[in-house]
Amino acid sequence: MGTQEYMQFSRKESGVLVCANVLIVASPHHADAIDWSEGSDALPGLMVLPCENTASVPVEAAAAASLIVLEIDPHNRRSMERLGELKRALPELPVVAALPDASVALVRMLVREGVDDVVSLPFKFEELLETAADVLAQKRSKRHGDIRLAPLFAVVRSIGGCGATSIATHLAGALGEHDTTGRGVAIVDLDLQFGAVAGYLAAEGRGSIADLLVEQERLDEELIRSVARDAADNVHVFAAPDAIMPLESVDTDRLLRLLDAIRQQYAYVILDLPANWTNWSLSALTAASSVLMVVELSVASLRQARRRLDLFSSVGIVGNEVQLIVNRAERRLFKTIDVGDATETLGRPVVGSVTLEDPLVSTAQDQGLMVHQISRKSRFQSDVRTIAQALAARFPAGGPA
Ligand SMILES: Nc1ncnc2c1ncn2[C@@H]1O[C@H](COP(=O)(O)OP(=O)(O)OP(=O)(O)O)[C@@H](O)[C@H]1O
Ligand SMILES: [Mg+2]
């Protein structure tokens, strides 16, 4: 048995997040030949266990994995036996067989032995990634059956203070107007150390998202609803904990299961995210129906937005899944940077822009109110409403039927 390398793996396939521990068990020369340069940053939780293709797979190592890529020599009885041993020990573990070349007859035989898919040897990074992602996505959708997941919008900032939390909270309220399910809109404050959502909405209560992240109990409706705090406009707040929580204490799989469970209970789910990017926060993004990046029309904001978008691309979050919201837009005739410049610089569509309305927004937040509760004619509010309308038109409440 050799060394284990831990790398990152996170990928989105057909709207389904795949984020998992993938264990590659391959003979040392194939294991050593993997070319990580093709995408090492994009793979959290990938382990390589170099061992001869006749040696038994250590069950503890395999049990910790979500998927195993196993080198197989179909002409070697011992190599086939170890596949059988593994399937008997861990019948639920998805297995991808790795072999130099496979005929149709051979693939059929391997499928009968319980193999989910096949990759070729020597390993090709892209093929490995695609196949693992496909198999995990299939297993996941089988588990979900026909469960509906509400649209999940992740609101991320370009630079600190650009208004991400203000827009997230008001968007939650505005999406409530499109809630045809009557279940309400959830806002989950994943800014675990500095979360402001509960404060902005005066959502009193004791429960916090931390209760659901550490609980080992089943994530049923009763437990979830008991933690949510009620706010105006039928918004339900999963608040950040009062005590500062270490970011590395979050378990990615647990968080993803939790987000799925919340999505089953509400019409829409909004995420507010922390400033620093970790495996779990990036994984949460890959689960989102759409990532909404809040930018301002300043060089600093657009530069930071660019850096974040590059990071997102490296983990497979690309294209129209990321949309821009321009905050503090001013209706001046002559501007150095306008909305068109933001789209052009960042290569992402703008879903809407939100007017600067100072000090109305912060005055409302100081009182724990939504802006429309203190001013009926707020431009900020009507801009956010327009964005909610555009999102609701694309993403029906409660998720696709
Ligand atoms: N369009 C706006 N008009 C007026 N004030 C705004 C607007 N957007 C945000 N603000 C104000 O800017 C301040 C920062 O907003 P907010 O907390 O939403 O930003 P953030 O991006 O979440 O910040 P952080 O990086 O601290 O999480 C708040 O006082 C808020 O009231
Ligand atoms: Mg914030």
mmCIF file with all atom_site columns, C-alpha atoms in Angstrom, residues 148-339:
data_model
loop_
_atom_site.group_PDB
_atom_site.id
_atom_site.type_symbol
_atom_site.label_atom_id
_atom_site.label_alt_id
_atom_site.label_comp_id
_atom_site.label_asym_id
_atom_site.label_entity_id
_atom_site.label_seq_id
_atom_site.pdbx_PDB_ins_code
_atom_site.Cartn_x
_atom_site.Cartn_y
_atom_site.Cartn_z
_atom_site.occupancy
_atom_site.B_iso_or_equiv
_atom_site.pdbx_formal_charge
_atom_site.auth_seq_id
_atom_site.auth_comp_id
_atom_site.auth_asym_id
_atom_site.auth_atom_id
_atom_site.pdbx_PDB_model_num
ATOM 1   C CA . ARG A 1 148 ? -38.742 18.125 -6.122  1.00 0.00 ? 148 ARG A CA 1
ATOM 2   C CA . LEU A 1 149 ? -36.000 20.513 -5.094  1.00 0.00 ? 149 LEU A CA 1
ATOM 3   C CA . ALA A 1 150 ? -36.785 24.224 -4.882  1.00 0.00 ? 150 ALA A CA 1
ATOM 4   C CA . PRO A 1 151 ? -34.615 26.608 -6.906  1.00 0.00 ? 151 PRO A CA 1
ATOM 5   C CA . LEU A 1 152 ? -31.477 27.531 -4.974  1.00 0.00 ? 152 LEU A CA 1
ATOM 6   C CA . PHE A 1 153 ? -29.967 30.982 -5.520  1.00 0.00 ? 153 PHE A CA 1
ATOM 7   C CA . ALA A 1 154 ? -26.506 31.651 -4.119  1.00 0.00 ? 154 ALA A CA 1
ATOM 8   C CA . VAL A 1 155 ? -25.839 35.362 -3.633  1.00 0.00 ? 155 VAL A CA 1
ATOM 9   C CA . VAL A 1 156 ? -22.114 36.074 -3.606  1.00 0.00 ? 156 VAL A CA 1
ATOM 10  C CA . ARG A 1 157 ? -20.229 39.307 -3.190  1.00 0.00 ? 157 ARG A CA 1
ATOM 11  C CA . SER A 1 158 ? -17.532 40.707 -5.409  1.00 0.00 ? 158 SER A CA 1
ATOM 12  C CA . ILE A 1 159 ? -16.004 42.848 -2.662  1.00 0.00 ? 159 ILE A CA 1
ATOM 13  C CA . GLY A 1 160 ? -16.931 43.292 0.976   1.00 0.00 ? 160 GLY A CA 1
ATOM 14  C CA . GLY A 1 161 ? -19.823 45.617 1.639   1.00 0.00 ? 161 GLY A CA 1
ATOM 15  C CA . CYS A 1 162 ? -21.119 45.570 -1.941  1.00 0.00 ? 162 CYS A CA 1
ATOM 16  C CA . GLY A 1 163 ? -24.629 44.813 -0.695  1.00 0.00 ? 163 GLY A CA 1
ATOM 17  C CA . ALA A 1 164 ? -24.867 41.026 -1.089  1.00 0.00 ? 164 ALA A CA 1
ATOM 18  C CA . THR A 1 165 ? -26.734 40.467 2.169   1.00 0.00 ? 165 THR A CA 1
ATOM 19  C CA . SER A 1 166 ? -29.106 43.400 1.600   1.00 0.00 ? 166 SER A CA 1
ATOM 20  C CA . ILE A 1 167 ? -29.995 42.063 -1.833  1.00 0.00 ? 167 ILE A CA 1
ATOM 21  C CA . ALA A 1 168 ? -30.268 38.450 -0.607  1.00 0.00 ? 168 ALA A CA 1
ATOM 22  C CA . THR A 1 169 ? -32.710 39.369 2.168   1.00 0.00 ? 169 THR A CA 1
ATOM 23  C CA . HIS A 1 170 ? -34.900 41.551 -0.030  1.00 0.00 ? 170 HIS A CA 1
ATOM 24  C CA . LEU A 1 171 ? -34.800 39.017 -2.852  1.00 0.00 ? 171 LEU A CA 1
ATOM 25  C CA . ALA A 1 172 ? -36.090 36.395 -0.407  1.00 0.00 ? 172 ALA A CA 1
ATOM 26  C CA . GLY A 1 173 ? -39.043 38.656 0.393   1.00 0.00 ? 173 GLY A CA 1
ATOM 27  C CA . ALA A 1 174 ? -39.678 39.506 -3.263  1.00 0.00 ? 174 ALA A CA 1
ATOM 28  C CA . LEU A 1 175 ? -39.553 35.855 -4.353  1.00 0.00 ? 175 LEU A CA 1
ATOM 29  C CA . GLY A 1 176 ? -42.288 35.217 -1.799  1.00 0.00 ? 176 GLY A CA 1
ATOM 30  C CA . GLU A 1 177 ? -44.638 37.076 -4.172  1.00 0.00 ? 177 GLU A CA 1
ATOM 31  C CA . HIS A 1 178 ? -44.070 34.269 -6.685  1.00 0.00 ? 178 HIS A CA 1
ATOM 32  C CA . ASP A 1 179 ? -44.529 31.457 -4.186  1.00 0.00 ? 179 ASP A CA 1
ATOM 33  C CA . THR A 1 180 ? -47.378 29.418 -5.584  1.00 0.00 ? 180 THR A CA 1
ATOM 34  C CA . THR A 1 181 ? -46.722 26.588 -3.117  1.00 0.00 ? 181 THR A CA 1
ATOM 35  C CA . GLY A 1 182 ? -47.443 28.524 0.086   1.00 0.00 ? 182 GLY A CA 1
ATOM 36  C CA . ARG A 1 183 ? -44.323 27.052 1.676   1.00 0.00 ? 183 ARG A CA 1
ATOM 37  C CA . GLY A 1 184 ? -42.426 30.306 2.032   1.00 0.00 ? 184 GLY A CA 1
ATOM 38  C CA . VAL A 1 185 ? -38.888 31.281 1.107   1.00 0.00 ? 185 VAL A CA 1
ATOM 39  C CA . ALA A 1 186 ? -35.852 30.169 3.102   1.00 0.00 ? 186 ALA A CA 1
ATOM 40  C CA . ILE A 1 187 ? -32.706 32.231 3.462   1.00 0.00 ? 187 ILE A CA 1
ATOM 41  C CA . VAL A 1 188 ? -29.689 30.338 4.731   1.00 0.00 ? 188 VAL A CA 1
ATOM 42  C CA . ASP A 1 189 ? -26.899 32.416 6.260   1.00 0.00 ? 189 ASP A CA 1
ATOM 43  C CA . LEU A 1 190 ? -23.711 30.536 5.487   1.00 0.00 ? 190 LEU A CA 1
ATOM 44  C CA . ASP A 1 191 ? -21.620 33.559 6.480   1.00 0.00 ? 191 ASP A CA 1
ATOM 45  C CA . LEU A 1 192 ? -21.092 31.502 9.630   1.00 0.00 ? 192 LEU A CA 1
ATOM 46  C CA . GLN A 1 193 ? -18.723 33.896 11.355  1.00 0.00 ? 193 GLN A CA 1
ATOM 47  C CA . PHE A 1 194 ? -20.113 37.296 10.438  1.00 0.00 ? 194 PHE A CA 1
ATOM 48  C CA . GLY A 1 195 ? -23.648 36.550 9.308   1.00 0.00 ? 195 GLY A CA 1
ATOM 49  C CA . ALA A 1 196 ? -25.978 39.544 9.295   1.00 0.00 ? 196 ALA A CA 1
ATOM 50  C CA . VAL A 1 197 ? -29.193 38.085 7.855   1.00 0.00 ? 197 VAL A CA 1
ATOM 51  C CA . ALA A 1 198 ? -31.010 37.533 11.160  1.00 0.00 ? 198 ALA A CA 1
ATOM 52  C CA . GLY A 1 199 ? -30.013 41.046 12.299  1.00 0.00 ? 199 GLY A CA 1
ATOM 53  C CA . TYR A 1 200 ? -31.178 42.737 9.090   1.00 0.00 ? 200 TYR A CA 1
ATOM 54  C CA . LEU A 1 201 ? -34.545 40.961 9.364   1.00 0.00 ? 201 LEU A CA 1
ATOM 55  C CA . ALA A 1 202 ? -34.872 41.053 13.174  1.00 0.00 ? 202 ALA A CA 1
ATOM 56  C CA . ALA A 1 203 ? -35.463 37.317 13.029  1.00 0.00 ? 203 ALA A CA 1
ATOM 57  C CA . GLU A 1 204 ? -35.459 36.448 16.701  1.00 0.00 ? 204 GLU A CA 1
ATOM 58  C CA . GLY A 1 205 ? -34.930 32.935 17.966  1.00 0.00 ? 205 GLY A CA 1
ATOM 59  C CA . ARG A 1 206 ? -32.380 30.520 19.277  1.00 0.00 ? 206 ARG A CA 1
ATOM 60  C CA . GLY A 1 207 ? -31.950 28.083 16.417  1.00 0.00 ? 207 GLY A CA 1
ATOM 61  C CA . SER A 1 208 ? -29.105 28.480 13.941  1.00 0.00 ? 208 SER A CA 1
ATOM 62  C CA . ILE A 1 209 ? -27.753 26.687 10.934  1.00 0.00 ? 209 ILE A CA 1
ATOM 63  C CA . ALA A 1 210 ? -25.038 25.250 13.204  1.00 0.00 ? 210 ALA A CA 1
ATOM 64  C CA . ASP A 1 211 ? -27.696 23.106 14.940  1.00 0.00 ? 211 ASP A CA 1
ATOM 65  C CA . LEU A 1 212 ? -28.408 21.414 11.644  1.00 0.00 ? 212 LEU A CA 1
ATOM 66  C CA . LEU A 1 213 ? -24.778 21.078 10.578  1.00 0.00 ? 213 LEU A CA 1
ATOM 67  C CA . VAL A 1 214 ? -23.664 19.246 13.703  1.00 0.00 ? 214 VAL A CA 1
ATOM 68  C CA . GLU A 1 215 ? -26.799 17.222 14.375  1.00 0.00 ? 215 GLU A CA 1
ATOM 69  C CA . GLN A 1 216 ? -26.490 13.585 13.549  1.00 0.00 ? 216 GLN A CA 1
ATOM 70  C CA . GLU A 1 217 ? -30.245 13.233 13.511  1.00 0.00 ? 217 GLU A CA 1
ATOM 71  C CA . ARG A 1 218 ? -32.337 12.789 10.417  1.00 0.00 ? 218 ARG A CA 1
ATOM 72  C CA . LEU A 1 219 ? -33.002 16.054 8.620   1.00 0.00 ? 219 LEU A CA 1
ATOM 73  C CA . ASP A 1 220 ? -36.781 15.821 8.694   1.00 0.00 ? 220 ASP A CA 1
ATOM 74  C CA . GLU A 1 221 ? -39.290 18.626 8.198   1.00 0.00 ? 221 GLU A CA 1
ATOM 75  C CA . GLU A 1 222 ? -39.966 19.050 11.898  1.00 0.00 ? 222 GLU A CA 1
ATOM 76  C CA . LEU A 1 223 ? -36.293 19.516 12.807  1.00 0.00 ? 223 LEU A CA 1
ATOM 77  C CA . ILE A 1 224 ? -35.686 21.903 9.915   1.00 0.00 ? 224 ILE A CA 1
ATOM 78  C CA . ARG A 1 225 ? -38.741 24.062 10.606  1.00 0.00 ? 225 ARG A CA 1
ATOM 79  C CA . SER A 1 226 ? -37.889 24.155 14.332  1.00 0.00 ? 226 SER A CA 1
ATOM 80  C CA . VAL A 1 227 ? -34.571 25.851 13.559  1.00 0.00 ? 227 VAL A CA 1
ATOM 81  C CA . ALA A 1 228 ? -35.928 28.363 11.017  1.00 0.00 ? 228 ALA A CA 1
ATOM 82  C CA . ARG A 1 229 ? -36.794 31.811 12.405  1.00 0.00 ? 229 ARG A CA 1
ATOM 83  C CA . ASP A 1 230 ? -39.755 33.668 10.968  1.00 0.00 ? 230 ASP A CA 1
ATOM 84  C CA . ALA A 1 231 ? -39.307 37.077 9.376   1.00 0.00 ? 231 ALA A CA 1
ATOM 85  C CA . ALA A 1 232 ? -41.505 39.472 7.375   1.00 0.00 ? 232 ALA A CA 1
ATOM 86  C CA . ASP A 1 233 ? -42.907 38.512 3.947   1.00 0.00 ? 233 ASP A CA 1
ATOM 87  C CA . ASN A 1 234 ? -43.089 34.768 4.776   1.00 0.00 ? 234 ASN A CA 1
ATOM 88  C CA . VAL A 1 235 ? -39.285 34.575 4.833   1.00 0.00 ? 235 VAL A CA 1
ATOM 89  C CA . HIS A 1 236 ? -37.731 31.866 7.009   1.00 0.00 ? 236 HIS A CA 1
ATOM 90  C CA . VAL A 1 237 ? -34.223 32.498 8.277   1.00 0.00 ? 237 VAL A CA 1
ATOM 91  C CA . PHE A 1 238 ? -31.582 29.869 8.953   1.00 0.00 ? 238 PHE A CA 1
ATOM 92  C CA . ALA A 1 239 ? -29.396 32.190 10.994  1.00 0.00 ? 239 ALA A CA 1
ATOM 93  C CA . ALA A 1 240 ? -25.630 32.123 11.434  1.00 0.00 ? 240 ALA A CA 1
ATOM 94  C CA . PRO A 1 241 ? -24.676 30.939 14.951  1.00 0.00 ? 241 PRO A CA 1
ATOM 95  C CA . ASP A 1 242 ? -24.130 33.511 17.701  1.00 0.00 ? 242 ASP A CA 1
ATOM 96  C CA . ALA A 1 243 ? -20.749 32.064 18.601  1.00 0.00 ? 243 ALA A CA 1
ATOM 97  C CA . ILE A 1 244 ? -18.114 32.232 15.866  1.00 0.00 ? 244 ILE A CA 1
ATOM 98  C CA . MET A 1 245 ? -17.792 28.799 14.325  1.00 0.00 ? 245 MET A CA 1
ATOM 99  C CA . PRO A 1 246 ? -14.565 27.545 12.700  1.00 0.00 ? 246 PRO A CA 1
ATOM 100 C CA . LEU A 1 247 ? -15.151 27.410 8.946   1.00 0.00 ? 247 LEU A CA 1
ATOM 101 C CA . GLU A 1 248 ? -13.229 24.151 8.603   1.00 0.00 ? 248 GLU A CA 1
ATOM 102 C CA . SER A 1 249 ? -15.669 22.406 10.944  1.00 0.00 ? 249 SER A CA 1
ATOM 103 C CA . VAL A 1 250 ? -18.313 22.217 8.197   1.00 0.00 ? 250 VAL A CA 1
ATOM 104 C CA . ASP A 1 251 ? -18.694 18.809 6.599   1.00 0.00 ? 251 ASP A CA 1
ATOM 105 C CA . THR A 1 252 ? -19.415 19.228 2.880   1.00 0.00 ? 252 THR A CA 1
ATOM 106 C CA . ASP A 1 253 ? -21.602 16.148 2.492   1.00 0.00 ? 253 ASP A CA 1
ATOM 107 C CA . ARG A 1 254 ? -23.665 17.071 5.540   1.00 0.00 ? 254 ARG A CA 1
ATOM 108 C CA . LEU A 1 255 ? -24.142 20.623 4.253   1.00 0.00 ? 255 LEU A CA 1
ATOM 109 C CA . LEU A 1 256 ? -25.237 19.394 0.825   1.00 0.00 ? 256 LEU A CA 1
ATOM 110 C CA . ARG A 1 257 ? -27.708 16.969 2.351   1.00 0.00 ? 257 ARG A CA 1
ATOM 111 C CA . LEU A 1 258 ? -29.007 19.807 4.513   1.00 0.00 ? 258 LEU A CA 1
ATOM 112 C CA . LEU A 1 259 ? -29.462 22.129 1.531   1.00 0.00 ? 259 LEU A CA 1
ATOM 113 C CA . ASP A 1 260 ? -31.353 19.401 -0.333  1.00 0.00 ? 260 ASP A CA 1
ATOM 114 C CA . ALA A 1 261 ? -33.567 18.868 2.713   1.00 0.00 ? 261 ALA A CA 1
ATOM 115 C CA . ILE A 1 262 ? -34.295 22.609 3.004   1.00 0.00 ? 262 ILE A CA 1
ATOM 116 C CA . ARG A 1 263 ? -35.058 22.766 -0.727  1.00 0.00 ? 263 ARG A CA 1
ATOM 117 C CA . GLN A 1 264 ? -37.716 20.119 -0.240  1.00 0.00 ? 264 GLN A CA 1
ATOM 118 C CA . GLN A 1 265 ? -39.498 22.226 2.393   1.00 0.00 ? 265 GLN A CA 1
ATOM 119 C CA . TYR A 1 266 ? -39.620 25.693 0.821   1.00 0.00 ? 266 TYR A CA 1
ATOM 120 C CA . ALA A 1 267 ? -40.599 27.335 -2.458  1.00 0.00 ? 267 ALA A CA 1
ATOM 121 C CA . TYR A 1 268 ? -37.240 29.057 -2.971  1.00 0.00 ? 268 TYR A CA 1
ATOM 122 C CA . VAL A 1 269 ? -33.948 28.928 -1.092  1.00 0.00 ? 269 VAL A CA 1
ATOM 123 C CA . ILE A 1 270 ? -31.418 31.783 -0.973  1.00 0.00 ? 270 ILE A CA 1
ATOM 124 C CA . LEU A 1 271 ? -27.860 31.396 0.291   1.00 0.00 ? 271 LEU A CA 1
ATOM 125 C CA . ASP A 1 272 ? -25.721 34.174 1.708   1.00 0.00 ? 272 ASP A CA 1
ATOM 126 C CA . LEU A 1 273 ? -22.073 33.130 1.642   1.00 0.00 ? 273 LEU A CA 1
ATOM 127 C CA . PRO A 1 274 ? -18.909 33.956 3.565   1.00 0.00 ? 274 PRO A CA 1
ATOM 128 C CA . ALA A 1 275 ? -16.083 36.115 2.172   1.00 0.00 ? 275 ALA A CA 1
ATOM 129 C CA . ASN A 1 276 ? -13.573 33.275 2.169   1.00 0.00 ? 276 ASN A CA 1
ATOM 130 C CA . TRP A 1 277 ? -13.915 30.354 -0.177  1.00 0.00 ? 277 TRP A CA 1
ATOM 131 C CA . THR A 1 278 ? -13.612 26.822 1.141   1.00 0.00 ? 278 THR A CA 1
ATOM 132 C CA . ASN A 1 279 ? -14.412 23.417 -0.337  1.00 0.00 ? 279 ASN A CA 1
ATOM 133 C CA . TRP A 1 280 ? -17.826 23.434 1.258   1.00 0.00 ? 280 TRP A CA 1
ATOM 134 C CA . SER A 1 281 ? -18.822 26.909 0.130   1.00 0.00 ? 281 SER A CA 1
ATOM 135 C CA . LEU A 1 282 ? -17.733 26.156 -3.444  1.00 0.00 ? 282 LEU A CA 1
ATOM 136 C CA . SER A 1 283 ? -19.646 22.883 -3.302  1.00 0.00 ? 283 SER A CA 1
ATOM 137 C CA . ALA A 1 284 ? -22.743 24.769 -2.157  1.00 0.00 ? 284 ALA A CA 1
ATOM 138 C CA . LEU A 1 285 ? -22.332 26.990 -5.231  1.00 0.00 ? 285 LEU A CA 1
ATOM 139 C CA . THR A 1 286 ? -22.178 24.047 -7.576  1.00 0.00 ? 286 THR A CA 1
ATOM 140 C CA . ALA A 1 287 ? -25.527 22.904 -6.140  1.00 0.00 ? 287 ALA A CA 1
ATOM 141 C CA . ALA A 1 288 ? -27.145 26.285 -6.889  1.00 0.00 ? 288 ALA A CA 1
ATOM 142 C CA . SER A 1 289 ? -29.678 26.749 -9.681  1.00 0.00 ? 289 SER A CA 1
ATOM 143 C CA . SER A 1 290 ? -28.052 30.106 -10.290 1.00 0.00 ? 290 SER A CA 1
ATOM 144 C CA . VAL A 1 291 ? -25.188 32.014 -8.700  1.00 0.00 ? 291 VAL A CA 1
ATOM 145 C CA . LEU A 1 292 ? -25.963 35.728 -8.379  1.00 0.00 ? 292 LEU A CA 1
ATOM 146 C CA . MET A 1 293 ? -22.826 37.800 -8.063  1.00 0.00 ? 293 MET A CA 1
ATOM 147 C CA . VAL A 1 294 ? -23.318 41.282 -6.672  1.00 0.00 ? 294 VAL A CA 1
ATOM 148 C CA . VAL A 1 295 ? -20.986 43.818 -8.267  1.00 0.00 ? 295 VAL A CA 1
ATOM 149 C CA . GLU A 1 296 ? -20.599 47.549 -8.140  1.00 0.00 ? 296 GLU A CA 1
ATOM 150 C CA . LEU A 1 297 ? -19.568 49.664 -11.078 1.00 0.00 ? 297 LEU A CA 1
ATOM 151 C CA . SER A 1 298 ? -16.073 50.251 -9.754  1.00 0.00 ? 298 SER A CA 1
ATOM 152 C CA . VAL A 1 299 ? -12.726 48.973 -10.931 1.00 0.00 ? 299 VAL A CA 1
ATOM 153 C CA . ALA A 1 300 ? -12.064 47.326 -7.554  1.00 0.00 ? 300 ALA A CA 1
ATOM 154 C CA . SER A 1 301 ? -15.371 45.453 -7.556  1.00 0.00 ? 301 SER A CA 1
ATOM 155 C CA . LEU A 1 302 ? -15.055 44.257 -11.145 1.00 0.00 ? 302 LEU A CA 1
ATOM 156 C CA . ARG A 1 303 ? -11.477 43.140 -10.559 1.00 0.00 ? 303 ARG A CA 1
ATOM 157 C CA . GLN A 1 304 ? -12.454 41.080 -7.529  1.00 0.00 ? 304 GLN A CA 1
ATOM 158 C CA . ALA A 1 305 ? -15.469 39.724 -9.389  1.00 0.00 ? 305 ALA A CA 1
ATOM 159 C CA . ARG A 1 306 ? -13.145 38.551 -12.182 1.00 0.00 ? 306 ARG A CA 1
ATOM 160 C CA . ARG A 1 307 ? -10.921 36.693 -9.694  1.00 0.00 ? 307 ARG A CA 1
ATOM 161 C CA . ARG A 1 308 ? -13.904 34.949 -8.144  1.00 0.00 ? 308 ARG A CA 1
ATOM 162 C CA . LEU A 1 309 ? -15.356 33.991 -11.509 1.00 0.00 ? 309 LEU A CA 1
ATOM 163 C CA . ASP A 1 310 ? -12.023 32.412 -12.442 1.00 0.00 ? 310 ASP A CA 1
ATOM 164 C CA . LEU A 1 311 ? -12.139 30.404 -9.242  1.00 0.00 ? 311 LEU A CA 1
ATOM 165 C CA . PHE A 1 312 ? -15.710 29.297 -9.983  1.00 0.00 ? 312 PHE A CA 1
ATOM 166 C CA . SER A 1 313 ? -14.757 28.245 -13.503 1.00 0.00 ? 313 SER A CA 1
ATOM 167 C CA . SER A 1 314 ? -11.978 26.074 -12.099 1.00 0.00 ? 314 SER A CA 1
ATOM 168 C CA . VAL A 1 315 ? -14.554 24.027 -10.191 1.00 0.00 ? 315 VAL A CA 1
ATOM 169 C CA . GLY A 1 316 ? -16.968 23.724 -13.077 1.00 0.00 ? 316 GLY A CA 1
ATOM 170 C CA . ILE A 1 317 ? -19.348 26.617 -12.324 1.00 0.00 ? 317 ILE A CA 1
ATOM 171 C CA . VAL A 1 318 ? -19.521 28.367 -15.660 1.00 0.00 ? 318 VAL A CA 1
ATOM 172 C CA . GLY A 1 319 ? -21.647 30.230 -18.185 1.00 0.00 ? 319 GLY A CA 1
ATOM 173 C CA . ASN A 1 320 ? -25.096 31.516 -17.516 1.00 0.00 ? 320 ASN A CA 1
ATOM 174 C CA . GLU A 1 321 ? -25.340 29.785 -14.163 1.00 0.00 ? 321 GLU A CA 1
ATOM 175 C CA . VAL A 1 322 ? -23.484 32.846 -12.881 1.00 0.00 ? 322 VAL A CA 1
ATOM 176 C CA . GLN A 1 323 ? -25.440 36.058 -13.362 1.00 0.00 ? 323 GLN A CA 1
ATOM 177 C CA . LEU A 1 324 ? -24.572 39.552 -12.214 1.00 0.00 ? 324 LEU A CA 1
ATOM 178 C CA . ILE A 1 325 ? -26.571 41.946 -10.086 1.00 0.00 ? 325 ILE A CA 1
ATOM 179 C CA . VAL A 1 326 ? -25.271 45.501 -10.271 1.00 0.00 ? 326 VAL A CA 1
ATOM 180 C CA . ASN A 1 327 ? -25.787 47.240 -6.951  1.00 0.00 ? 327 ASN A CA 1
ATOM 181 C CA . ARG A 1 328 ? -25.677 50.927 -6.133  1.00 0.00 ? 328 ARG A CA 1
ATOM 182 C CA . ALA A 1 329 ? -26.400 51.715 -9.753  1.00 0.00 ? 329 ALA A CA 1
ATOM 183 C CA . GLU A 1 330 ? -26.800 55.436 -10.219 1.00 0.00 ? 330 GLU A CA 1
ATOM 184 C CA . ARG A 1 331 ? -28.946 56.935 -12.917 1.00 0.00 ? 331 ARG A CA 1
ATOM 185 C CA . ARG A 1 332 ? -26.414 59.490 -13.986 1.00 0.00 ? 332 ARG A CA 1
ATOM 186 C CA . LEU A 1 333 ? -25.981 60.306 -17.623 1.00 0.00 ? 333 LEU A CA 1
ATOM 187 C CA . PHE A 1 334 ? -22.193 60.282 -17.683 1.00 0.00 ? 334 PHE A CA 1
ATOM 188 C CA . LYS A 1 335 ? -20.622 57.377 -15.911 1.00 0.00 ? 335 LYS A CA 1
ATOM 189 C CA . THR A 1 336 ? -17.111 56.047 -16.177 1.00 0.00 ? 336 THR A CA 1
ATOM 190 C CA . ILE A 1 337 ? -18.290 52.423 -15.955 1.00 0.00 ? 337 ILE A CA 1
ATOM 191 C CA . ASP A 1 338 ? -21.785 51.325 -16.956 1.00 0.00 ? 338 ASP A CA 1
ATOM 192 C CA . VAL A 1 339 ? -23.759 48.073 -16.833 1.00 0.00 ? 339 VAL A CA 1
#
